[in-house]
Tab-separated table of C-alpha atoms in Angstrom:
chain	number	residue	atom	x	y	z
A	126	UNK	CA	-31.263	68.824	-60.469
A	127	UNK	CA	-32.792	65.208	-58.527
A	128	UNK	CA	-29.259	63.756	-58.410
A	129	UNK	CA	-27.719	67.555	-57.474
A	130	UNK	CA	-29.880	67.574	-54.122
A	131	UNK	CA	-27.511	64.897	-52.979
A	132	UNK	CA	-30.714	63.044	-52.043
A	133	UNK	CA	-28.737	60.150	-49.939
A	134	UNK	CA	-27.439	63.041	-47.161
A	135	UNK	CA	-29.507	64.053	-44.246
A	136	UNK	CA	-29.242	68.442	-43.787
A	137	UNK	CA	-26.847	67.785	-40.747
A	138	UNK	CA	-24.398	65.770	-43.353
A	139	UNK	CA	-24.650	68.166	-45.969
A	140	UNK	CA	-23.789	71.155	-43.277
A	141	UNK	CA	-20.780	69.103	-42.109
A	142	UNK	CA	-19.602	68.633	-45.714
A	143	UNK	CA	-20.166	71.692	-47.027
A	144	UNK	CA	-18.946	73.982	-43.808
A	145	UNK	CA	-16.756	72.457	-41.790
A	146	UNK	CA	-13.257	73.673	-43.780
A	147	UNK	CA	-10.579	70.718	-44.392
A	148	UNK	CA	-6.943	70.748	-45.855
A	149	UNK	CA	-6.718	70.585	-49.204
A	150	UNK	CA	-4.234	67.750	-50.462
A	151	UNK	CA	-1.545	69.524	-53.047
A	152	UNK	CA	-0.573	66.308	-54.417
A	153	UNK	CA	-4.312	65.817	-56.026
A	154	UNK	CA	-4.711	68.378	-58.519
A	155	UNK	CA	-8.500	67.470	-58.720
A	156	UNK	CA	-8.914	68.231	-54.907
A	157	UNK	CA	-10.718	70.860	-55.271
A	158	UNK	CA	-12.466	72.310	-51.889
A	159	UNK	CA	-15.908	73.059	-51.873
A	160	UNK	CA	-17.285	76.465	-50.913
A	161	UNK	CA	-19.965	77.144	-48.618
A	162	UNK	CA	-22.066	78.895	-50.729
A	163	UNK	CA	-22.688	75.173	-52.339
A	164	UNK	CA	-24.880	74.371	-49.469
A	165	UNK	CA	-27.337	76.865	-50.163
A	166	UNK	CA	-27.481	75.911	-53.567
A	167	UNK	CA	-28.608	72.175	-52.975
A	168	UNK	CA	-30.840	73.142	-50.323
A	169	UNK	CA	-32.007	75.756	-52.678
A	170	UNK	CA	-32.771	72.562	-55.049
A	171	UNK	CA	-34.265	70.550	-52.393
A	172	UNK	CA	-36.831	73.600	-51.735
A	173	UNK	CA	-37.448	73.881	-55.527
A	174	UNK	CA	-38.291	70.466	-55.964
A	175	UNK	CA	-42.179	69.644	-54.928
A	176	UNK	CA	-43.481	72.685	-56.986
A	177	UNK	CA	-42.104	70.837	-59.899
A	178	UNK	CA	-43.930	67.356	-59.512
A	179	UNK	CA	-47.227	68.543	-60.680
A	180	UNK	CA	-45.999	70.373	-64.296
A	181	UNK	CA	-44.155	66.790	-64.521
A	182	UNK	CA	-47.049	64.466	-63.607
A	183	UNK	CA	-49.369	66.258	-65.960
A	184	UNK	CA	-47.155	65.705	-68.709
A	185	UNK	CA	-47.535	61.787	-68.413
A	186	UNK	CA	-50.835	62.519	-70.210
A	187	UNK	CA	-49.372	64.570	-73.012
A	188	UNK	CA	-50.146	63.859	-76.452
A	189	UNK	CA	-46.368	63.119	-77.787
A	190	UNK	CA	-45.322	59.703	-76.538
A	191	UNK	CA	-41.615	61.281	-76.177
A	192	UNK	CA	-42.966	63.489	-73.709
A	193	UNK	CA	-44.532	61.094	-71.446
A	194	UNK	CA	-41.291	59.271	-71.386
A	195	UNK	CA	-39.567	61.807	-70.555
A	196	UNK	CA	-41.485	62.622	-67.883
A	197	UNK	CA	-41.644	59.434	-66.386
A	198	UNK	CA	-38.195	59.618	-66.130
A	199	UNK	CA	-37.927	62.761	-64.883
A	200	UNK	CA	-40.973	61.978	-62.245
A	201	UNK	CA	-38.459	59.039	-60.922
A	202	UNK	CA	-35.937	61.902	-60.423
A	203	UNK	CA	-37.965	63.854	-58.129
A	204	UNK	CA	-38.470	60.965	-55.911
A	205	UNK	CA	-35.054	60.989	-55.240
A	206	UNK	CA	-35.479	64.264	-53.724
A	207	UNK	CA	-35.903	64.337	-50.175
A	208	UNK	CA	-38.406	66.943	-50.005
A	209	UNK	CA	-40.349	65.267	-52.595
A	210	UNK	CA	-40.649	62.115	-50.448
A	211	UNK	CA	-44.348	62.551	-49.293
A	212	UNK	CA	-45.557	62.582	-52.904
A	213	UNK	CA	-43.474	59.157	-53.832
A	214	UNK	CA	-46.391	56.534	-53.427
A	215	UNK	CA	-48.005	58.915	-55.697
A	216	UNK	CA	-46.083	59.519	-57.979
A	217	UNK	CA	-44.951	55.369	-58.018
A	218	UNK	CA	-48.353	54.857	-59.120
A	219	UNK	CA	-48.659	57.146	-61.724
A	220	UNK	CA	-45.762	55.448	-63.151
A	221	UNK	CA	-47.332	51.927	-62.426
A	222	UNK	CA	-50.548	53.307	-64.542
A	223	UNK	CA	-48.555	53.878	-67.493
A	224	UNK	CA	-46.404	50.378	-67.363
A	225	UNK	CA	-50.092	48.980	-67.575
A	226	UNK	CA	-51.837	51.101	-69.453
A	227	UNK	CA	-49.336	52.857	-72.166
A	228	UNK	CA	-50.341	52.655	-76.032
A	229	UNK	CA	-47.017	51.051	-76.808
A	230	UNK	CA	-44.172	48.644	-75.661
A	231	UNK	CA	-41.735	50.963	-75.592
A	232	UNK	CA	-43.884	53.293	-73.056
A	233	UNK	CA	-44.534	50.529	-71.174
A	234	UNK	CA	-41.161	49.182	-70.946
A	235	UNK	CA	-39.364	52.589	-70.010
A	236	UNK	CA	-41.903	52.717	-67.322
A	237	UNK	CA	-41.205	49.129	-65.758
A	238	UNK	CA	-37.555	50.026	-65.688
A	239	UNK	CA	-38.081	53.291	-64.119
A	240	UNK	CA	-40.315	51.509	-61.352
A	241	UNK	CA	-37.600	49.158	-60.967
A	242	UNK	CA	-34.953	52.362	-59.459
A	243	UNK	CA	-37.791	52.214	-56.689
A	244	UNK	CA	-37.972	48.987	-55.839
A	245	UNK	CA	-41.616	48.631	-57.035
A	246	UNK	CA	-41.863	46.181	-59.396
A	247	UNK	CA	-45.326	44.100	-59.018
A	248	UNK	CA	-44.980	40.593	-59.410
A	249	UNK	CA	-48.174	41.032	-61.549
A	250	UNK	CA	-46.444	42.048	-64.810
A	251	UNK	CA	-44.549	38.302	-64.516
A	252	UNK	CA	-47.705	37.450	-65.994
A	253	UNK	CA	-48.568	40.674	-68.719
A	254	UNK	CA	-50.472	40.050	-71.662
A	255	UNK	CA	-47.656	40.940	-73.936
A	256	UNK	CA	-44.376	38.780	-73.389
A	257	UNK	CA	-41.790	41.801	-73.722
A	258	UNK	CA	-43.155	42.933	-70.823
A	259	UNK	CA	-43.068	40.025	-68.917
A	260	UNK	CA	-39.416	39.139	-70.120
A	261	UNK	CA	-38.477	43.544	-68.478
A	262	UNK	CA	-40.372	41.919	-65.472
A	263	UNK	CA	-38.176	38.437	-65.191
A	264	UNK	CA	-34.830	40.982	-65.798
A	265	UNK	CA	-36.138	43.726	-62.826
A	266	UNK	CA	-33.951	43.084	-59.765
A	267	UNK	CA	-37.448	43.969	-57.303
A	268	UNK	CA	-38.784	40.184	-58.917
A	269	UNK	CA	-34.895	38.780	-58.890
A	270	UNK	CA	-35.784	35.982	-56.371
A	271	UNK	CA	-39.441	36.019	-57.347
A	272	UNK	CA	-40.157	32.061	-57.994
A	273	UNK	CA	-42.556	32.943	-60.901
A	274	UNK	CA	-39.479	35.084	-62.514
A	275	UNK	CA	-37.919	32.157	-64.943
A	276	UNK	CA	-41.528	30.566	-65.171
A	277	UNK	CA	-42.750	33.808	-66.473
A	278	UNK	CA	-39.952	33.660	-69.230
A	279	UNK	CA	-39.965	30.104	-69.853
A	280	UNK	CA	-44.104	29.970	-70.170
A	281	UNK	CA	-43.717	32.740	-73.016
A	282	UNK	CA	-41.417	30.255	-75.257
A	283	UNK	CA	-43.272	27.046	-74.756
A	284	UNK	CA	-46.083	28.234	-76.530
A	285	UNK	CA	-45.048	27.236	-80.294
A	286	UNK	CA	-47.861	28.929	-82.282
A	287	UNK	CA	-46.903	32.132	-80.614
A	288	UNK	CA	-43.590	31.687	-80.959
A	289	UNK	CA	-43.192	31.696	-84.905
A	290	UNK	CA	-44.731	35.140	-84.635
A	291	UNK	CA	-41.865	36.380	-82.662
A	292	UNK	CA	-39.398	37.439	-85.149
A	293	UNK	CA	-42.322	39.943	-87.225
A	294	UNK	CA	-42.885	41.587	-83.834
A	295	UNK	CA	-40.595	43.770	-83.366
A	296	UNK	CA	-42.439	44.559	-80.015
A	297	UNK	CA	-40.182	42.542	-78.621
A	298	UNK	CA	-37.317	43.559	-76.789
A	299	UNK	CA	-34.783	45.173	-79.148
A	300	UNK	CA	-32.073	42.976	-80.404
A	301	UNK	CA	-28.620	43.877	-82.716
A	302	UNK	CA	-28.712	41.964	-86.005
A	303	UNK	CA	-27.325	38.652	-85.369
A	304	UNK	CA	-27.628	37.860	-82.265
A	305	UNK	CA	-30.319	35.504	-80.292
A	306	UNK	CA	-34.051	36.563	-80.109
A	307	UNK	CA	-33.840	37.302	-76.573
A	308	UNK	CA	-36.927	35.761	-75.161
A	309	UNK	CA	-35.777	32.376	-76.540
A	310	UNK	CA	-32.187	33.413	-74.957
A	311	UNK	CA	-33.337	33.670	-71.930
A	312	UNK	CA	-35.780	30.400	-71.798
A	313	UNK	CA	-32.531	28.461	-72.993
A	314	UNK	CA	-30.428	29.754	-70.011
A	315	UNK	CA	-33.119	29.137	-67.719
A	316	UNK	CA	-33.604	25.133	-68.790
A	317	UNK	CA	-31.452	21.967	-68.411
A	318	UNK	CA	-33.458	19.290	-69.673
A	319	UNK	CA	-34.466	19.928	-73.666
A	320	UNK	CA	-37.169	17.676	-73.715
A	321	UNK	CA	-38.989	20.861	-72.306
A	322	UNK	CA	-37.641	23.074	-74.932
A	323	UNK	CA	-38.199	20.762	-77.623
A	324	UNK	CA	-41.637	22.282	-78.728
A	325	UNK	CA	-40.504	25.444	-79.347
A	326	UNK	CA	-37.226	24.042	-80.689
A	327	UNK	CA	-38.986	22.300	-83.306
A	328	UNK	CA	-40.848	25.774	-84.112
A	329	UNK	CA	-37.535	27.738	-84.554
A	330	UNK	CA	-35.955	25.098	-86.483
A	331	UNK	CA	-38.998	25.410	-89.036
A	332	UNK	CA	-39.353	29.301	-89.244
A	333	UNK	CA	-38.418	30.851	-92.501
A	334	UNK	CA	-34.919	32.354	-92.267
A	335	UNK	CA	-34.669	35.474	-90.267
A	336	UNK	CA	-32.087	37.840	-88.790
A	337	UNK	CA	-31.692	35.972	-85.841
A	338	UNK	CA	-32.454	32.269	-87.293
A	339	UNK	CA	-28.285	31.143	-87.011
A	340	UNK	CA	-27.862	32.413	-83.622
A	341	UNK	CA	-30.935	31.090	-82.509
A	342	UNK	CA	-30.279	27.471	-83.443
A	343	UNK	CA	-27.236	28.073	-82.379
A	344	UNK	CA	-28.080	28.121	-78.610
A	345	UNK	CA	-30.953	24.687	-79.031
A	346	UNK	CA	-27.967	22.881	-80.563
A	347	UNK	CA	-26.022	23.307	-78.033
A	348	UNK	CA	-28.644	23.107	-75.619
A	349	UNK	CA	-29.533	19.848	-77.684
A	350	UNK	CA	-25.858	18.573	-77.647
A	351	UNK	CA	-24.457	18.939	-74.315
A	352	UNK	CA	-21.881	16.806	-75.598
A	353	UNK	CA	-20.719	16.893	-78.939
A	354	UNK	CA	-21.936	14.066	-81.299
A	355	UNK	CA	-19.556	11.314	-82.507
A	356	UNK	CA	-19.643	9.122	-85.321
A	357	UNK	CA	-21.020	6.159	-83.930
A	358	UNK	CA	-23.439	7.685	-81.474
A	359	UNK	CA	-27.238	7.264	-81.490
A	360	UNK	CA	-29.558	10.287	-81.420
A	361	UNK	CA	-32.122	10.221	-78.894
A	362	UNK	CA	-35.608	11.338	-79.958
A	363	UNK	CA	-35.859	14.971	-78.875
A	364	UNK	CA	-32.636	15.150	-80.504
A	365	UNK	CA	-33.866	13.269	-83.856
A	366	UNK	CA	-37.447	15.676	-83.730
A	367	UNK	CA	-35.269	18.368	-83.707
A	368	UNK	CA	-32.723	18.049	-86.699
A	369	UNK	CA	-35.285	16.847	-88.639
A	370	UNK	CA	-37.460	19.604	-88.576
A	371	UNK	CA	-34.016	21.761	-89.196
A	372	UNK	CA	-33.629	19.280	-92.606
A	373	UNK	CA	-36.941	19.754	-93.605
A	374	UNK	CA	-36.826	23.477	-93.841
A	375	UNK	CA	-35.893	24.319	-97.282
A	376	UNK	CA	-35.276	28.276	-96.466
A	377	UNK	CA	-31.914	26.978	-94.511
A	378	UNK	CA	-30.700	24.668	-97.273
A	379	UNK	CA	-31.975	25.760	-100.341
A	380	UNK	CA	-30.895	28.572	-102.461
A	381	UNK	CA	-29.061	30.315	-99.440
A	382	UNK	CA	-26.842	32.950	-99.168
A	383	UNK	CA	-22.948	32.123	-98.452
A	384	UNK	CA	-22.597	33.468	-95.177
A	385	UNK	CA	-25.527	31.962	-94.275
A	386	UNK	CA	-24.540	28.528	-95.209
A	387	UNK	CA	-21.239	28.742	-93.699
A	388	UNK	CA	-22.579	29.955	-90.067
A	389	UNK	CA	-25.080	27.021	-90.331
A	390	UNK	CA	-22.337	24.770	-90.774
A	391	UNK	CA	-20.272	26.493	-88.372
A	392	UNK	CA	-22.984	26.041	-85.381
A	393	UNK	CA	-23.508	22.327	-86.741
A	394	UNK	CA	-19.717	21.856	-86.726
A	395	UNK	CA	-19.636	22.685	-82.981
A	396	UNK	CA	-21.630	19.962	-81.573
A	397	UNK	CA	-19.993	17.520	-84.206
A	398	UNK	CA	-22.798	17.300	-86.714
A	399	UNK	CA	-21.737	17.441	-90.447
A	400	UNK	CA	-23.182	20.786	-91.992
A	401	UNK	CA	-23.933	19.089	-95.406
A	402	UNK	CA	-27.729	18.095	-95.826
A	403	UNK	CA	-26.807	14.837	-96.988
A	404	UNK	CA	-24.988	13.394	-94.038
A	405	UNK	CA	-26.824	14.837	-91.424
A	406	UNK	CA	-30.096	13.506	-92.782
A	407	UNK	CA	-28.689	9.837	-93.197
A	408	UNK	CA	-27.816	10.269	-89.126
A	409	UNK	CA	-31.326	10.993	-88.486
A	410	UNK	CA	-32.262	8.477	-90.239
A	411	UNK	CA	-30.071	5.783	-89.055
């Protein structure tokens, strides 16, 4: 109903469009002229509008999470509305309440995004106790240019002891089997040098196997190797800390399945390492 109150017109534009009559083009089956009667409907929806923000707001405090996210979805609606427009600031900080103070991520996350349509994104939640939140933060395009936004992504994954606890929560934000944990995706893109990621490198490369273990060594390797390795080359030492800490975990090398092996190998392959245990350990050890 919001998005059907053609919220971006002023009342003059929508009386132009919907009564001033215009030729119809034959040639565009799908030109289909609008009647007049259409005006009265949208203004109808425009007039409907603010007796429907209370029932909504209430329902942010309902007992079934579904419900709350529905309404703050459906709150964002009505602040598209024009007639709603008084109520906005509101109605923003409603939404604001339940980014902060929601039971769960998902709540909390679904009402970030939705404050994110407005614009209102405080730079606080950069810096939110829980990192999913502050990774929704770093991705809202209200903190795009903020100069804490890759900080606030890059402090989550430099904190190793937090970081092997990553892959249990699944708190996080939601990932398809396979691919990168995303908080460690997005530190990676957001870092040249890998002396800085080496920490939390060293804590990946020693985590028990995991959905996302291939993928994710996948990106430090080649963050690692920005040129591929040659017989005859020397490993420097974040390089060195880092594959050994990848041979000494025994969940990646022994016992493993196939597929597993083979992607390993695969990701090693790329930035010219050999994928057999054997061979790379006598390079780190050379």
């Amino acid at each position: 109903m919001a998005e059907g109150t053609e919220p971006e017109r002023s009342d003059s534009e929508l009386w132009s469009i919907y009564h001033n009559r215009r030729q119809r083009d034959p040639d565009e089956p799908w030109d289909i002229e609008t009647p007049a009667w259409a005006y009265d409907a949208v203004m109808e929806c425009r007039n409907i509008a603010p007796a429907l923000v209370d029932p909504v707001l209430r329902c942010l405090s309902d007992g079934d999470p579904r419900t709350r996210v529905a309404a703050t979805s459906a709150a964002a609606a009505l602040c598209l509305v024009p007639t709603v427009s008084s109520r906005r600031a509101e109605i923003v900080n409603l939404v604001e309440d339940r980014a902060r103070d929601a039971a769960t991520f998902h709540e909390r996350a679904e009402a970030l995004e939705t404050l994110d349509h407005f614009d209102s994104v405080n730079r606080s939640f950069l810096f939110d106790r829980h990192p999913g939140i502050r990774l929704v933060a770093a991705f809202t395009s209200s903190l795009a240019h903020d100069p804490d936004n890759s900080s606030a992504v890059w402090h989550t994954v430099t904190d190793p002891e937090r970081a092997a606890a990553w892959y249990s929560d699944s708190l996080t934000l939601p990932t398809t089997m396979g691919w990168p944990n995303h908080l460690l995706h997005q530190a990676v893109l957001r870092v040249t040098n890998f002396a800085d990621l080496l920490p939390t490198a060293v804590v990946v490369a020693a985590t028990s196997l995991h959905p996302t273990t291939i993928k994710d060594l996948e990106l430090l390797l080649e963050r690692a190797f920005p040129e591929a390795f040659s017989p005859g080359d020397s490993l420097n030492n974040e390089q060195r800390t880092f594959l050994r800490a990848l041979l000494d975990n025994s969940s990646l090398w022994e016992s493993v399945p196939s597929g597993v092996a083979q992607e390993l190998g695969i990701s090693l392959a790329l930035v010219g390492l050999p994928a057999d245990h054997a061979s790379l350990s006598a390079i780190v050890s050379s």
